[in-house]
């Protein structure tokens, strides 16, 4: 399995609210968001490579080169410093690193979740012969522009919506585990002029790909300064554990 992290955004809202470090360098539990994800990915038994695309502001802030062993991104195998039009194009920039794999797991750098839930999510994906890919979802809604998701009784995603729909239960959590064939659909989305990750998700579903929703108790998307203490609380190992990680019906 290849793992990939999108960290190419500017984090302008955090900066406006007094956070003086680029978003990938925000610390949760004393560890930067970027290092936290890299370490989490490296701990997986099937981890082959980790790829990262990072806004150059992070590089300037820490005054490291990409070969520095002390840099927060030093644990990654492949590092791109650059900006893109959006998350979907950031994924496209990492395509050369992912094309040789069977499946890849992708997340944005500002997505915080419990490691034990992530482990179970991947275990379920590895043992599931009835789905092509997995997407993390949550019924904890704490995002400015959530992507609402509907599923069938087996947890297969049936629709993506920008607003609540009559049968939406979850919102997207920003963690995607997909077969390498998804990159062909990504190419089609880029050629069509799409820029948003949610358009890519819709295209995957429209292609007939069976994407199963896997419920996390909570996922925090760090967009504002007030999200940082929420993420700290979620990452605290003494926090209350979820009573259920997955439900198969509404």
PDB file of C-alpha atoms in Angstrom:
ATOM      1  CA  UNK A   1       0.000   0.000   0.000  1.00  0.00           C
ATOM      2  CA  UNK A   2       1.221   3.483  -0.821  1.00  0.00           C
ATOM      3  CA  UNK A   3       0.221   6.382   1.429  1.00  0.00           C
ATOM      4  CA  UNK A   4      -0.076  10.017   0.370  1.00  0.00           C
ATOM      5  CA  UNK A   5      -0.596  13.323   2.168  1.00  0.00           C
ATOM      6  CA  UNK A   6      -1.895  16.546   0.651  1.00  0.00           C
ATOM      7  CA  UNK A   7      -0.362  19.543   2.439  1.00  0.00           C
ATOM      8  CA  UNK A   8      -0.163  22.103  -0.362  1.00  0.00           C
ATOM      9  CA  UNK A   9      -2.638  24.647   1.021  1.00  0.00           C
ATOM     10  CA  UNK A  10      -1.628  28.005   2.473  1.00  0.00           C
ATOM     11  CA  UNK A  11      -3.546  27.835   5.760  1.00  0.00           C
ATOM     12  CA  UNK A  12      -4.573  31.471   5.315  1.00  0.00           C
ATOM     13  CA  UNK A  13      -7.461  31.298   7.795  1.00  0.00           C
ATOM     14  CA  UNK A  14      -5.195  29.991  10.537  1.00  0.00           C
ATOM     15  CA  UNK A  15      -2.708  32.758   9.818  1.00  0.00           C
ATOM     16  CA  UNK A  16      -5.438  35.383  10.015  1.00  0.00           C
ATOM     17  CA  UNK A  17      -6.382  34.001  13.434  1.00  0.00           C
ATOM     18  CA  UNK A  18      -2.871  34.303  14.841  1.00  0.00           C
ATOM     19  CA  UNK A  19      -1.354  30.888  14.077  1.00  0.00           C
ATOM     20  CA  UNK A  20       2.108  31.830  12.846  1.00  0.00           C
ATOM     21  CA  UNK A  21       3.180  28.459  11.405  1.00  0.00           C
ATOM     22  CA  UNK A  22       2.058  26.825   8.150  1.00  0.00           C
ATOM     23  CA  UNK A  23      -0.730  24.292   8.666  1.00  0.00           C
ATOM     24  CA  UNK A  24       1.435  21.139   8.214  1.00  0.00           C
ATOM     25  CA  UNK A  25       3.619  22.360  11.104  1.00  0.00           C
ATOM     26  CA  UNK A  26       0.769  22.906  13.581  1.00  0.00           C
ATOM     27  CA  UNK A  27       1.412  20.636  16.556  1.00  0.00           C
ATOM     28  CA  UNK A  28      -1.064  18.204  18.064  1.00  0.00           C
ATOM     29  CA  UNK A  29       0.175  16.484  21.201  1.00  0.00           C
ATOM     30  CA  UNK A  30       3.612  17.982  20.597  1.00  0.00           C
ATOM     31  CA  UNK A  31       3.905  16.507  17.083  1.00  0.00           C
ATOM     32  CA  UNK A  32       3.345  18.335  13.805  1.00  0.00           C
ATOM     33  CA  UNK A  33       0.311  17.330  11.770  1.00  0.00           C
ATOM     34  CA  UNK A  34       2.612  16.180   8.991  1.00  0.00           C
ATOM     35  CA  UNK A  35       4.814  14.001  11.214  1.00  0.00           C
ATOM     36  CA  UNK A  36       1.777  12.563  12.965  1.00  0.00           C
ATOM     37  CA  UNK A  37       0.378  11.237   9.696  1.00  0.00           C
ATOM     38  CA  UNK A  38       3.718  10.009   8.380  1.00  0.00           C
ATOM     39  CA  UNK A  39       4.352   8.092  11.619  1.00  0.00           C
ATOM     40  CA  UNK A  40       0.829   6.652  11.500  1.00  0.00           C
ATOM     41  CA  UNK A  41       1.336   5.478   7.933  1.00  0.00           C
ATOM     42  CA  UNK A  42       4.794   4.064   8.637  1.00  0.00           C
ATOM     43  CA  UNK A  43       3.340   1.951  11.441  1.00  0.00           C
ATOM     44  CA  UNK A  44       1.138   0.043   8.976  1.00  0.00           C
ATOM     45  CA  UNK A  45       2.520  -3.430   8.102  1.00  0.00           C
ATOM     46  CA  UNK A  46       1.791  -2.960   4.385  1.00  0.00           C
ATOM     47  CA  UNK A  47       3.382   0.486   4.025  1.00  0.00           C
ATOM     48  CA  UNK A  48       5.578   0.540   0.929  1.00  0.00           C
ATOM     49  CA  UNK A  49       6.033   4.282   0.392  1.00  0.00           C
ATOM     50  CA  UNK A  50       4.796   7.610   1.730  1.00  0.00           C
ATOM     51  CA  UNK A  51       4.441  10.581  -0.620  1.00  0.00           C
ATOM     52  CA  UNK A  52       3.768  14.194   0.341  1.00  0.00           C
ATOM     53  CA  UNK A  53       3.030  17.430  -1.505  1.00  0.00           C
ATOM     54  CA  UNK A  54       3.817  20.449   0.672  1.00  0.00           C
ATOM     55  CA  UNK A  55       3.341  24.177   0.258  1.00  0.00           C
ATOM     56  CA  UNK A  56       6.806  25.790  -0.030  1.00  0.00           C
ATOM     57  CA  UNK A  57       5.886  28.042   2.912  1.00  0.00           C
ATOM     58  CA  UNK A  58       6.514  25.091   5.226  1.00  0.00           C
ATOM     59  CA  UNK A  59       9.990  24.650   3.809  1.00  0.00           C
ATOM     60  CA  UNK A  60      10.808  28.328   4.205  1.00  0.00           C
ATOM     61  CA  UNK A  61       9.443  28.378   7.747  1.00  0.00           C
ATOM     62  CA  UNK A  62      11.681  25.638   9.096  1.00  0.00           C
ATOM     63  CA  UNK A  63      14.660  26.583   6.904  1.00  0.00           C
ATOM     64  CA  UNK A  64      15.387  22.983   5.980  1.00  0.00           C
ATOM     65  CA  UNK A  65      16.135  21.407   2.627  1.00  0.00           C
ATOM     66  CA  UNK A  66      14.274  18.326   1.495  1.00  0.00           C
ATOM     67  CA  UNK A  67      17.322  16.193   2.297  1.00  0.00           C
ATOM     68  CA  UNK A  68      17.570  17.309   5.932  1.00  0.00           C
ATOM     69  CA  UNK A  69      17.018  14.378   8.244  1.00  0.00           C
ATOM     70  CA  UNK A  70      15.447  16.671  10.859  1.00  0.00           C
ATOM     71  CA  UNK A  71      12.733  18.067   8.602  1.00  0.00           C
ATOM     72  CA  UNK A  72       9.114  17.187   9.495  1.00  0.00           C
ATOM     73  CA  UNK A  73       8.757  15.549   6.066  1.00  0.00           C
ATOM     74  CA  UNK A  74      11.968  13.502   6.406  1.00  0.00           C
ATOM     75  CA  UNK A  75       9.983  10.317   7.014  1.00  0.00           C
ATOM     76  CA  UNK A  76       8.398  10.492   3.557  1.00  0.00           C
ATOM     77  CA  UNK A  77       9.911   8.723   0.561  1.00  0.00           C
ATOM     78  CA  UNK A  78       8.723  11.251  -2.023  1.00  0.00           C
ATOM     79  CA  UNK A  79       8.319  14.977  -1.382  1.00  0.00           C
ATOM     80  CA  UNK A  80       7.013  17.646  -3.736  1.00  0.00           C
ATOM     81  CA  UNK A  81       7.229  21.313  -2.740  1.00  0.00           C
ATOM     82  CA  UNK A  82       4.586  23.229  -4.633  1.00  0.00           C
ATOM     83  CA  UNK A  83       1.104  24.674  -4.803  1.00  0.00           C
ATOM     84  CA  UNK A  84      -1.815  23.530  -6.915  1.00  0.00           C
ATOM     85  CA  UNK A  85      -5.317  24.640  -7.871  1.00  0.00           C
ATOM     86  CA  UNK A  86      -6.817  22.365  -5.240  1.00  0.00           C
ATOM     87  CA  UNK A  87      -6.679  19.003  -3.508  1.00  0.00           C
ATOM     88  CA  UNK A  88      -7.584  17.070  -6.628  1.00  0.00           C
ATOM     89  CA  UNK A  89      -4.677  18.615  -8.521  1.00  0.00           C
ATOM     90  CA  UNK A  90      -2.389  17.904  -5.574  1.00  0.00           C
ATOM     91  CA  UNK A  91      -3.286  14.245  -5.910  1.00  0.00           C
ATOM     92  CA  UNK A  92      -2.594  14.472  -9.645  1.00  0.00           C
ATOM     93  CA  UNK A  93       0.875  15.873  -8.874  1.00  0.00           C
ATOM     94  CA  UNK A  94       1.651  12.755  -6.829  1.00  0.00           C
ATOM     95  CA  UNK A  95       0.373  10.373  -9.499  1.00  0.00           C
ATOM     96  CA  UNK A  96       3.887   9.387 -10.718  1.00  0.00           C
ATOM     97  CA  UNK A  97       4.607   7.974  -7.262  1.00  0.00           C
ATOM     98  CA  UNK A  98       1.305   6.096  -7.012  1.00  0.00           C
ATOM     99  CA  UNK A  99       0.949   4.611 -10.482  1.00  0.00           C
ATOM    100  CA  UNK A 100       2.964   1.492  -9.703  1.00  0.00           C
ATOM    101  CA  UNK A 101       0.971   0.469  -6.649  1.00  0.00           C
ATOM    102  CA  UNK A 102      -2.126  -1.706  -6.315  1.00  0.00           C
ATOM    103  CA  UNK A 103      -3.930   0.611  -3.915  1.00  0.00           C
ATOM    104  CA  UNK A 104      -3.192   3.854  -2.111  1.00  0.00           C
ATOM    105  CA  UNK A 105      -4.452   5.643   0.974  1.00  0.00           C
ATOM    106  CA  UNK A 106      -4.778   9.418   0.774  1.00  0.00           C
ATOM    107  CA  UNK A 107      -5.530  12.066   3.369  1.00  0.00           C
ATOM    108  CA  UNK A 108      -5.232  15.815   3.778  1.00  0.00           C
ATOM    109  CA  UNK A 109      -2.730  17.029   6.353  1.00  0.00           C
ATOM    110  CA  UNK A 110      -5.329  18.856   8.443  1.00  0.00           C
ATOM    111  CA  UNK A 111      -7.462  15.760   9.082  1.00  0.00           C
ATOM    112  CA  UNK A 112      -7.165  14.489  12.660  1.00  0.00           C
ATOM    113  CA  UNK A 113      -8.579  11.142  13.767  1.00  0.00           C
ATOM    114  CA  UNK A 114      -7.787   8.475  16.317  1.00  0.00           C
ATOM    115  CA  UNK A 115      -5.006   6.078  15.229  1.00  0.00           C
ATOM    116  CA  UNK A 116      -6.882   3.042  16.528  1.00  0.00           C
ATOM    117  CA  UNK A 117      -9.858   3.876  14.336  1.00  0.00           C
ATOM    118  CA  UNK A 118      -7.551   4.292  11.348  1.00  0.00           C
ATOM    119  CA  UNK A 119      -6.018   0.866  12.026  1.00  0.00           C
ATOM    120  CA  UNK A 120      -9.465  -0.764  12.062  1.00  0.00           C
ATOM    121  CA  UNK A 121     -10.473   1.122   8.928  1.00  0.00           C
ATOM    122  CA  UNK A 122      -7.496  -0.306   7.040  1.00  0.00           C
ATOM    123  CA  UNK A 123      -8.023  -3.796   8.433  1.00  0.00           C
ATOM    124  CA  UNK A 124     -11.594  -3.757   7.184  1.00  0.00           C
ATOM    125  CA  UNK A 125     -10.483  -2.544   3.742  1.00  0.00           C
ATOM    126  CA  UNK A 126      -7.859  -5.287   3.429  1.00  0.00           C
ATOM    127  CA  UNK A 127     -10.397  -7.999   4.233  1.00  0.00           C
ATOM    128  CA  UNK A 128     -13.311  -6.658   2.196  1.00  0.00           C
ATOM    129  CA  UNK A 129     -13.749  -8.358  -1.166  1.00  0.00           C
ATOM    130  CA  UNK A 130     -17.066  -6.624  -1.806  1.00  0.00           C
ATOM    131  CA  UNK A 131     -15.767  -3.067  -2.217  1.00  0.00           C
ATOM    132  CA  UNK A 132     -13.281  -1.407  -4.552  1.00  0.00           C
ATOM    133  CA  UNK A 133     -12.368   1.386  -2.165  1.00  0.00           C
ATOM    134  CA  UNK A 134     -13.053   2.805   1.276  1.00  0.00           C
ATOM    135  CA  UNK A 135     -13.824   6.332   2.431  1.00  0.00           C
ATOM    136  CA  UNK A 136     -13.809   7.535   6.009  1.00  0.00           C
ATOM    137  CA  UNK A 137     -17.066   9.153   7.074  1.00  0.00           C
ATOM    138  CA  UNK A 138     -18.431  10.546  10.319  1.00  0.00           C
ATOM    139  CA  UNK A 139     -21.760  11.693  11.649  1.00  0.00           C
ATOM    140  CA  UNK A 140     -19.918  14.325  13.706  1.00  0.00           C
ATOM    141  CA  UNK A 141     -20.322  17.448  11.573  1.00  0.00           C
ATOM    142  CA  UNK A 142     -17.871  20.243  12.358  1.00  0.00           C
ATOM    143  CA  UNK A 143     -16.858  21.564   8.957  1.00  0.00           C
ATOM    144  CA  UNK A 144     -17.712  24.786   7.139  1.00  0.00           C
ATOM    145  CA  UNK A 145     -18.562  23.076   3.860  1.00  0.00           C
ATOM    146  CA  UNK A 146     -19.138  19.388   4.570  1.00  0.00           C
ATOM    147  CA  UNK A 147     -19.712  16.864   1.816  1.00  0.00           C
ATOM    148  CA  UNK A 148     -22.769  14.826   2.751  1.00  0.00           C
ATOM    149  CA  UNK A 149     -22.840  11.148   1.876  1.00  0.00           C
ATOM    150  CA  UNK A 150     -25.658   8.650   1.448  1.00  0.00           C
ATOM    151  CA  UNK A 151     -25.174   4.888   1.600  1.00  0.00           C
ATOM    152  CA  UNK A 152     -27.175   1.748   0.959  1.00  0.00           C
ATOM    153  CA  UNK A 153     -27.833  -0.914   3.598  1.00  0.00           C
ATOM    154  CA  UNK A 154     -24.404  -2.458   3.008  1.00  0.00           C
ATOM    155  CA  UNK A 155     -22.556   0.815   3.480  1.00  0.00           C
ATOM    156  CA  UNK A 156     -21.826   1.360  -0.220  1.00  0.00           C
ATOM    157  CA  UNK A 157     -21.868   5.055  -1.072  1.00  0.00           C
ATOM    158  CA  UNK A 158     -24.803   6.014  -3.279  1.00  0.00           C
ATOM    159  CA  UNK A 159     -24.418   9.793  -3.481  1.00  0.00           C
ATOM    160  CA  UNK A 160     -22.386  12.902  -2.596  1.00  0.00           C
ATOM    161  CA  UNK A 161     -24.218  16.131  -1.768  1.00  0.00           C
ATOM    162  CA  UNK A 162     -23.154  19.698  -1.000  1.00  0.00           C
ATOM    163  CA  UNK A 163     -26.181  20.114   1.306  1.00  0.00           C
ATOM    164  CA  UNK A 164     -28.076  17.711   3.579  1.00  0.00           C
ATOM    165  CA  UNK A 165     -30.171  15.266   1.591  1.00  0.00           C
ATOM    166  CA  UNK A 166     -33.180  13.260   2.717  1.00  0.00           C
ATOM    167  CA  UNK A 167     -31.121  10.099   3.128  1.00  0.00           C
ATOM    168  CA  UNK A 168     -27.715  11.489   4.142  1.00  0.00           C
ATOM    169  CA  UNK A 169     -26.332  10.198   7.416  1.00  0.00           C
ATOM    170  CA  UNK A 170     -22.635  10.983   7.178  1.00  0.00           C
ATOM    171  CA  UNK A 171     -20.152  13.554   5.909  1.00  0.00           C
ATOM    172  CA  UNK A 172     -16.841  12.821   4.222  1.00  0.00           C
ATOM    173  CA  UNK A 173     -13.876  12.521   6.584  1.00  0.00           C
ATOM    174  CA  UNK A 174     -11.066  13.251   4.132  1.00  0.00           C
ATOM    175  CA  UNK A 175      -9.467   9.780   4.186  1.00  0.00           C
ATOM    176  CA  UNK A 176      -9.617   7.749   0.968  1.00  0.00           C
ATOM    177  CA  UNK A 177      -8.296   4.260   0.189  1.00  0.00           C
ATOM    178  CA  UNK A 178      -8.583   3.564  -3.516  1.00  0.00           C
ATOM    179  CA  UNK A 179      -7.415   1.134  -6.195  1.00  0.00           C
ATOM    180  CA  UNK A 180      -4.817   2.388  -8.638  1.00  0.00           C
ATOM    181  CA  UNK A 181      -7.496   2.383 -11.362  1.00  0.00           C
ATOM    182  CA  UNK A 182      -8.917   5.494  -9.661  1.00  0.00           C
ATOM    183  CA  UNK A 183      -6.005   7.440 -11.146  1.00  0.00           C
ATOM    184  CA  UNK A 184      -7.440   6.953 -14.639  1.00  0.00           C
ATOM    185  CA  UNK A 185     -10.642   8.613 -13.464  1.00  0.00           C
ATOM    186  CA  UNK A 186      -8.550  11.351 -11.888  1.00  0.00           C
ATOM    187  CA  UNK A 187      -6.997  12.050 -15.303  1.00  0.00           C
ATOM    188  CA  UNK A 188     -10.469  12.404 -16.802  1.00  0.00           C
ATOM    189  CA  UNK A 189     -11.481  14.855 -14.077  1.00  0.00           C
ATOM    190  CA  UNK A 190      -8.394  16.992 -14.620  1.00  0.00           C
ATOM    191  CA  UNK A 191      -8.965  17.041 -18.395  1.00  0.00           C
ATOM    192  CA  UNK A 192     -12.566  18.108 -17.771  1.00  0.00           C
ATOM    193  CA  UNK A 193     -11.345  21.134 -15.802  1.00  0.00           C
ATOM    194  CA  UNK A 194     -12.501  19.939 -12.385  1.00  0.00           C
ATOM    195  CA  UNK A 195     -10.594  21.123  -9.328  1.00  0.00           C
ATOM    196  CA  UNK A 196     -12.423  19.903  -6.230  1.00  0.00           C
ATOM    197  CA  UNK A 197     -11.844  16.588  -4.515  1.00  0.00           C
ATOM    198  CA  UNK A 198     -15.584  16.116  -4.148  1.00  0.00           C
ATOM    199  CA  UNK A 199     -15.965  16.193  -7.927  1.00  0.00           C
ATOM    200  CA  UNK A 200     -13.420  13.389  -8.129  1.00  0.00           C
ATOM    201  CA  UNK A 201     -15.367  11.432  -5.519  1.00  0.00           C
ATOM    202  CA  UNK A 202     -18.548  11.849  -7.526  1.00  0.00           C
ATOM    203  CA  UNK A 203     -16.755  10.703 -10.674  1.00  0.00           C
ATOM    204  CA  UNK A 204     -15.485   7.584  -8.901  1.00  0.00           C
ATOM    205  CA  UNK A 205     -19.012   6.665  -7.846  1.00  0.00           C
ATOM    206  CA  UNK A 206     -20.443   7.480 -11.289  1.00  0.00           C
ATOM    207  CA  UNK A 207     -17.892   5.151 -12.875  1.00  0.00           C
ATOM    208  CA  UNK A 208     -19.452   2.211 -11.044  1.00  0.00           C
ATOM    209  CA  UNK A 209     -16.718   1.891  -8.457  1.00  0.00           C
ATOM    210  CA  UNK A 210     -18.036   0.391  -5.213  1.00  0.00           C
ATOM    211  CA  UNK A 211     -16.915   2.711  -2.428  1.00  0.00           C
ATOM    212  CA  UNK A 212     -17.723   1.656   1.092  1.00  0.00           C
ATOM    213  CA  UNK A 213     -18.233   4.234   3.839  1.00  0.00           C
ATOM    214  CA  UNK A 214     -16.448   3.445   7.093  1.00  0.00           C
ATOM    215  CA  UNK A 215     -17.611   5.360  10.129  1.00  0.00           C
ATOM    216  CA  UNK A 216     -15.126   7.112  12.413  1.00  0.00           C
ATOM    217  CA  UNK A 217     -16.482   8.466  15.696  1.00  0.00           C
ATOM    218  CA  UNK A 218     -15.075  11.935  15.050  1.00  0.00           C
ATOM    219  CA  UNK A 219     -12.768  13.542  12.528  1.00  0.00           C
ATOM    220  CA  UNK A 220     -11.539  17.100  13.044  1.00  0.00           C
ATOM    221  CA  UNK A 221     -10.671  19.222  10.011  1.00  0.00           C
ATOM    222  CA  UNK A 222      -8.315  21.968  11.192  1.00  0.00           C
ATOM    223  CA  UNK A 223      -9.340  25.148   9.394  1.00  0.00           C
ATOM    224  CA  UNK A 224      -9.492  27.586  12.328  1.00  0.00           C
ATOM    225  CA  UNK A 225      -7.506  28.191  15.501  1.00  0.00           C
ATOM    226  CA  UNK A 226     -10.442  26.906  17.538  1.00  0.00           C
ATOM    227  CA  UNK A 227     -10.138  23.509  15.834  1.00  0.00           C
ATOM    228  CA  UNK A 228      -6.709  22.881  17.375  1.00  0.00           C
ATOM    229  CA  UNK A 229      -7.885  22.273  20.981  1.00  0.00           C
ATOM    230  CA  UNK A 230     -10.665  20.030  19.600  1.00  0.00           C
ATOM    231  CA  UNK A 231      -8.041  18.004  17.771  1.00  0.00           C
ATOM    232  CA  UNK A 232      -5.873  17.867  20.892  1.00  0.00           C
ATOM    233  CA  UNK A 233      -8.805  16.442  22.832  1.00  0.00           C
ATOM    234  CA  UNK A 234      -9.542  13.876  20.128  1.00  0.00           C
ATOM    235  CA  UNK A 235      -5.915  12.763  19.959  1.00  0.00           C
ATOM    236  CA  UNK A 236      -5.684  12.378  23.742  1.00  0.00           C
ATOM    237  CA  UNK A 237      -5.429   8.624  24.405  1.00  0.00           C
ATOM    238  CA  UNK A 238      -7.476   9.025  27.595  1.00  0.00           C
ATOM    239  CA  UNK A 239     -10.469  10.368  25.648  1.00  0.00           C
ATOM    240  CA  UNK A 240     -13.646   8.286  25.644  1.00  0.00           C
ATOM    241  CA  UNK A 241     -13.551   5.510  23.061  1.00  0.00           C
ATOM    242  CA  UNK A 242     -16.359   5.233  20.498  1.00  0.00           C
ATOM    243  CA  UNK A 243     -19.034   2.650  21.216  1.00  0.00           C
ATOM    244  CA  UNK A 244     -19.289   1.703  17.544  1.00  0.00           C
ATOM    245  CA  UNK A 245     -16.932   2.138  14.609  1.00  0.00           C
ATOM    246  CA  UNK A 246     -19.278   1.070  11.865  1.00  0.00           C
ATOM    247  CA  UNK A 247     -22.961   0.736  11.312  1.00  0.00           C
ATOM    248  CA  UNK A 248     -24.371  -1.160   8.375  1.00  0.00           C
ATOM    249  CA  UNK A 249     -27.796   0.387   8.196  1.00  0.00           C
ATOM    250  CA  UNK A 250     -29.510   3.665   8.829  1.00  0.00           C
TER     251      UNK A 250
END
